[in-house]
């Protein structure tokens, strides 16, 4: 059974920025791709054609995919009854992305980067490393069930 995605978009009346886009996504991996496309499209709608650059848009999509997949798989153990909250804030100089799951959380400092040669064949375990490399700043809440990723706008 599919569940509708309800999107909330907030813009100021007289200017294009700041923009806030938020939603709750069901914890099924099949919802990730479409949700990322919708969120990205609405976060940057109404901005001048040259902004944001394609590189920023692609970084945002990758960060969202990785954070959503982690929340669904590790935070919710793919429980379709749970939801992942997403909020994107687009300002003149930055894009801030918040992803929060309903899980117990984890200690990000206890996760070791998968750089050991014995880890190279593993199919999972690279999401946090990718997030750390792509985002300009990453912060977790104390519980470890919410991540805030910041990208500078060119």
PDB file of C-alpha atoms in Angstrom:
ATOM      1  CA  UNK A   1       0.000   0.000   0.000  1.00  0.00           C
ATOM      2  CA  UNK A   2       1.377   3.403  -0.935  1.00  0.00           C
ATOM      3  CA  UNK A   3       1.033   6.442   1.247  1.00  0.00           C
ATOM      4  CA  UNK A   4       0.685  10.008  -0.002  1.00  0.00           C
ATOM      5  CA  UNK A   5       3.536  12.422   0.570  1.00  0.00           C
ATOM      6  CA  UNK A   6       2.349  15.748   1.955  1.00  0.00           C
ATOM      7  CA  UNK A   7       4.715  18.589   1.100  1.00  0.00           C
ATOM      8  CA  UNK A   8       4.770  21.943   2.896  1.00  0.00           C
ATOM      9  CA  UNK A   9       6.495  24.838   1.104  1.00  0.00           C
ATOM     10  CA  UNK A  10       6.968  28.219   2.799  1.00  0.00           C
ATOM     11  CA  UNK A  11       8.180  31.304   0.946  1.00  0.00           C
ATOM     12  CA  UNK A  12       8.134  34.951   1.835  1.00  0.00           C
ATOM     13  CA  UNK A  13       5.611  36.926  -0.190  1.00  0.00           C
ATOM     14  CA  UNK A  14       7.909  39.555  -1.691  1.00  0.00           C
ATOM     15  CA  UNK A  15      11.150  37.664  -2.403  1.00  0.00           C
ATOM     16  CA  UNK A  16      12.145  34.167  -3.489  1.00  0.00           C
ATOM     17  CA  UNK A  17      14.292  33.525  -0.395  1.00  0.00           C
ATOM     18  CA  UNK A  18      14.260  32.133   2.203  1.00  0.00           C
ATOM     19  CA  UNK A  19      12.406  28.949   1.274  1.00  0.00           C
ATOM     20  CA  UNK A  20      11.464  26.098   3.595  1.00  0.00           C
ATOM     21  CA  UNK A  21      10.272  22.748   2.274  1.00  0.00           C
ATOM     22  CA  UNK A  22       9.222  20.011   4.668  1.00  0.00           C
ATOM     23  CA  UNK A  23       7.541  16.625   4.620  1.00  0.00           C
ATOM     24  CA  UNK A  24       7.289  13.256   6.335  1.00  0.00           C
ATOM     25  CA  UNK A  25       8.339  10.262   4.264  1.00  0.00           C
ATOM     26  CA  UNK A  26       7.153   6.705   4.949  1.00  0.00           C
ATOM     27  CA  UNK A  27       9.942   4.308   5.910  1.00  0.00           C
ATOM     28  CA  UNK A  28      10.077   2.354   2.686  1.00  0.00           C
ATOM     29  CA  UNK A  29      13.156   2.544   0.485  1.00  0.00           C
ATOM     30  CA  UNK A  30      10.981   2.738  -2.627  1.00  0.00           C
ATOM     31  CA  UNK A  31       9.844   6.224  -1.490  1.00  0.00           C
ATOM     32  CA  UNK A  32      13.362   7.698  -1.380  1.00  0.00           C
ATOM     33  CA  UNK A  33      14.013   8.504  -5.052  1.00  0.00           C
ATOM     34  CA  UNK A  34      10.673  10.149  -5.762  1.00  0.00           C
ATOM     35  CA  UNK A  35      10.789  12.054  -2.462  1.00  0.00           C
ATOM     36  CA  UNK A  36      14.267  13.399  -3.221  1.00  0.00           C
ATOM     37  CA  UNK A  37      13.171  14.564  -6.673  1.00  0.00           C
ATOM     38  CA  UNK A  38      10.079  16.314  -5.301  1.00  0.00           C
ATOM     39  CA  UNK A  39      11.922  17.947  -2.398  1.00  0.00           C
ATOM     40  CA  UNK A  40      14.759  19.204  -4.590  1.00  0.00           C
ATOM     41  CA  UNK A  41      12.417  20.549  -7.267  1.00  0.00           C
ATOM     42  CA  UNK A  42      10.342  22.506  -4.755  1.00  0.00           C
ATOM     43  CA  UNK A  43      13.307  23.738  -2.716  1.00  0.00           C
ATOM     44  CA  UNK A  44      14.747  25.491  -5.763  1.00  0.00           C
ATOM     45  CA  UNK A  45      11.507  26.440  -7.568  1.00  0.00           C
ATOM     46  CA  UNK A  46      11.152  30.159  -8.185  1.00  0.00           C
ATOM     47  CA  UNK A  47      14.865  30.869  -7.967  1.00  0.00           C
ATOM     48  CA  UNK A  48      16.715  32.416 -10.916  1.00  0.00           C
ATOM     49  CA  UNK A  49      17.595  29.917 -13.656  1.00  0.00           C
ATOM     50  CA  UNK A  50      21.345  30.126 -12.956  1.00  0.00           C
ATOM     51  CA  UNK A  51      20.832  29.408  -9.276  1.00  0.00           C
ATOM     52  CA  UNK A  52      21.361  26.908  -7.890  1.00  0.00           C
ATOM     53  CA  UNK A  53      24.099  25.461  -9.985  1.00  0.00           C
ATOM     54  CA  UNK A  54      23.743  21.848 -11.039  1.00  0.00           C
ATOM     55  CA  UNK A  55      26.547  20.787  -8.710  1.00  0.00           C
ATOM     56  CA  UNK A  56      24.666  22.095  -5.656  1.00  0.00           C
ATOM     57  CA  UNK A  57      21.475  20.390  -6.803  1.00  0.00           C
ATOM     58  CA  UNK A  58      23.312  17.064  -7.233  1.00  0.00           C
ATOM     59  CA  UNK A  59      24.984  17.368  -3.828  1.00  0.00           C
ATOM     60  CA  UNK A  60      21.601  18.010  -2.230  1.00  0.00           C
ATOM     61  CA  UNK A  61      20.082  14.969  -3.943  1.00  0.00           C
ATOM     62  CA  UNK A  62      22.943  12.709  -2.834  1.00  0.00           C
ATOM     63  CA  UNK A  63      22.830  13.976   0.763  1.00  0.00           C
ATOM     64  CA  UNK A  64      19.070  13.438   0.907  1.00  0.00           C
ATOM     65  CA  UNK A  65      19.312   9.924  -0.574  1.00  0.00           C
ATOM     66  CA  UNK A  66      21.998   8.842   1.879  1.00  0.00           C
ATOM     67  CA  UNK A  67      20.391  10.393   4.966  1.00  0.00           C
ATOM     68  CA  UNK A  68      16.934   9.037   4.109  1.00  0.00           C
ATOM     69  CA  UNK A  69      18.258   5.546   3.400  1.00  0.00           C
ATOM     70  CA  UNK A  70      20.166   5.553   6.709  1.00  0.00           C
ATOM     71  CA  UNK A  71      17.088   6.724   8.632  1.00  0.00           C
ATOM     72  CA  UNK A  72      14.871   4.092   7.015  1.00  0.00           C
ATOM     73  CA  UNK A  73      17.281   1.145   7.254  1.00  0.00           C
ATOM     74  CA  UNK A  74      19.126   1.848  10.516  1.00  0.00           C
ATOM     75  CA  UNK A  75      16.775   4.164  12.390  1.00  0.00           C
ATOM     76  CA  UNK A  76      13.480   2.458  11.560  1.00  0.00           C
ATOM     77  CA  UNK A  77      14.622  -1.016  10.452  1.00  0.00           C
ATOM     78  CA  UNK A  78      12.348  -0.471   7.410  1.00  0.00           C
ATOM     79  CA  UNK A  79       9.200  -0.297   9.559  1.00  0.00           C
ATOM     80  CA  UNK A  80       6.599   1.193   7.158  1.00  0.00           C
ATOM     81  CA  UNK A  81       4.529   2.439  10.108  1.00  0.00           C
ATOM     82  CA  UNK A  82       7.248   4.991  10.928  1.00  0.00           C
ATOM     83  CA  UNK A  83       8.053   8.237   9.135  1.00  0.00           C
ATOM     84  CA  UNK A  84      11.190  10.255   8.459  1.00  0.00           C
ATOM     85  CA  UNK A  85      10.825  14.024   8.833  1.00  0.00           C
ATOM     86  CA  UNK A  86      12.682  16.176   6.296  1.00  0.00           C
ATOM     87  CA  UNK A  87      13.106  19.945   6.288  1.00  0.00           C
ATOM     88  CA  UNK A  88      15.139  21.897   3.732  1.00  0.00           C
ATOM     89  CA  UNK A  89      15.927  25.570   4.280  1.00  0.00           C
ATOM     90  CA  UNK A  90      17.245  27.503   1.279  1.00  0.00           C
ATOM     91  CA  UNK A  91      18.777  30.866   2.117  1.00  0.00           C
ATOM     92  CA  UNK A  92      20.864  33.313   0.121  1.00  0.00           C
ATOM     93  CA  UNK A  93      24.212  31.796   1.143  1.00  0.00           C
ATOM     94  CA  UNK A  94      23.372  28.241   2.223  1.00  0.00           C
ATOM     95  CA  UNK A  95      21.099  25.237   2.068  1.00  0.00           C
ATOM     96  CA  UNK A  96      20.386  23.442   5.333  1.00  0.00           C
ATOM     97  CA  UNK A  97      18.896  19.924   5.340  1.00  0.00           C
ATOM     98  CA  UNK A  98      17.411  18.285   8.441  1.00  0.00           C
ATOM     99  CA  UNK A  99      16.530  14.569   8.442  1.00  0.00           C
ATOM    100  CA  UNK A 100      15.027  13.082  11.613  1.00  0.00           C
ATOM    101  CA  UNK A 101      13.857   9.537  12.250  1.00  0.00           C
ATOM    102  CA  UNK A 102      11.792   8.058  15.083  1.00  0.00           C
ATOM    103  CA  UNK A 103      14.507   5.600  16.087  1.00  0.00           C
ATOM    104  CA  UNK A 104      16.572   5.370  19.267  1.00  0.00           C
ATOM    105  CA  UNK A 105      19.533   7.100  17.606  1.00  0.00           C
ATOM    106  CA  UNK A 106      23.230   6.217  17.568  1.00  0.00           C
ATOM    107  CA  UNK A 107      26.627   7.647  18.431  1.00  0.00           C
ATOM    108  CA  UNK A 108      28.110   9.060  15.197  1.00  0.00           C
ATOM    109  CA  UNK A 109      31.586   9.123  16.785  1.00  0.00           C
ATOM    110  CA  UNK A 110      31.442   5.332  17.171  1.00  0.00           C
ATOM    111  CA  UNK A 111      31.042   4.812  13.403  1.00  0.00           C
ATOM    112  CA  UNK A 112      34.406   4.222  11.763  1.00  0.00           C
ATOM    113  CA  UNK A 113      34.905   5.265   8.138  1.00  0.00           C
ATOM    114  CA  UNK A 114      34.903   2.241   5.804  1.00  0.00           C
ATOM    115  CA  UNK A 115      38.420   2.846   4.555  1.00  0.00           C
ATOM    116  CA  UNK A 116      39.949  -0.438   5.640  1.00  0.00           C
ATOM    117  CA  UNK A 117      40.780  -2.585   2.578  1.00  0.00           C
ATOM    118  CA  UNK A 118      38.731  -5.436   4.071  1.00  0.00           C
ATOM    119  CA  UNK A 119      35.638  -3.179   3.965  1.00  0.00           C
ATOM    120  CA  UNK A 120      35.905  -2.305   0.276  1.00  0.00           C
ATOM    121  CA  UNK A 121      33.700  -5.186  -0.856  1.00  0.00           C
ATOM    122  CA  UNK A 122      30.897  -4.395   1.582  1.00  0.00           C
ATOM    123  CA  UNK A 123      27.706  -3.124  -0.055  1.00  0.00           C
ATOM    124  CA  UNK A 124      26.819  -0.831   2.855  1.00  0.00           C
ATOM    125  CA  UNK A 125      28.520   1.473   5.313  1.00  0.00           C
ATOM    126  CA  UNK A 126      29.587   4.394   3.124  1.00  0.00           C
ATOM    127  CA  UNK A 127      26.650   6.763   3.643  1.00  0.00           C
ATOM    128  CA  UNK A 128      28.044   8.775   6.550  1.00  0.00           C
ATOM    129  CA  UNK A 129      31.425   9.073   4.838  1.00  0.00           C
ATOM    130  CA  UNK A 130      29.744  10.402   1.670  1.00  0.00           C
ATOM    131  CA  UNK A 131      27.686  12.846   3.713  1.00  0.00           C
ATOM    132  CA  UNK A 132      30.798  14.102   5.532  1.00  0.00           C
ATOM    133  CA  UNK A 133      32.662  14.588   2.240  1.00  0.00           C
ATOM    134  CA  UNK A 134      29.813  16.331   0.367  1.00  0.00           C
ATOM    135  CA  UNK A 135      28.383  18.620   3.045  1.00  0.00           C
ATOM    136  CA  UNK A 136      30.186  21.733   4.240  1.00  0.00           C
ATOM    137  CA  UNK A 137      29.007  21.063   7.795  1.00  0.00           C
ATOM    138  CA  UNK A 138      27.318  18.072   9.462  1.00  0.00           C
ATOM    139  CA  UNK A 139      25.796  18.025  12.931  1.00  0.00           C
ATOM    140  CA  UNK A 140      23.812  15.386  14.828  1.00  0.00           C
ATOM    141  CA  UNK A 141      21.438  15.986  17.712  1.00  0.00           C
ATOM    142  CA  UNK A 142      22.515  14.517  21.096  1.00  0.00           C
ATOM    143  CA  UNK A 143      20.195  11.510  20.682  1.00  0.00           C
ATOM    144  CA  UNK A 144      21.702  10.678  17.276  1.00  0.00           C
ATOM    145  CA  UNK A 145      18.404  10.370  15.408  1.00  0.00           C
ATOM    146  CA  UNK A 146      18.592  13.700  13.594  1.00  0.00           C
ATOM    147  CA  UNK A 147      21.208  15.041  11.196  1.00  0.00           C
ATOM    148  CA  UNK A 148      21.627  18.597   9.931  1.00  0.00           C
ATOM    149  CA  UNK A 149      23.696  18.965   6.763  1.00  0.00           C
ATOM    150  CA  UNK A 150      24.717  22.383   5.460  1.00  0.00           C
ATOM    151  CA  UNK A 151      25.802  23.280   1.936  1.00  0.00           C
ATOM    152  CA  UNK A 152      27.213  26.682   0.966  1.00  0.00           C
ATOM    153  CA  UNK A 153      25.544  28.229  -2.051  1.00  0.00           C
ATOM    154  CA  UNK A 154      27.905  29.505  -4.739  1.00  0.00           C
TER     155      UNK A 154
END
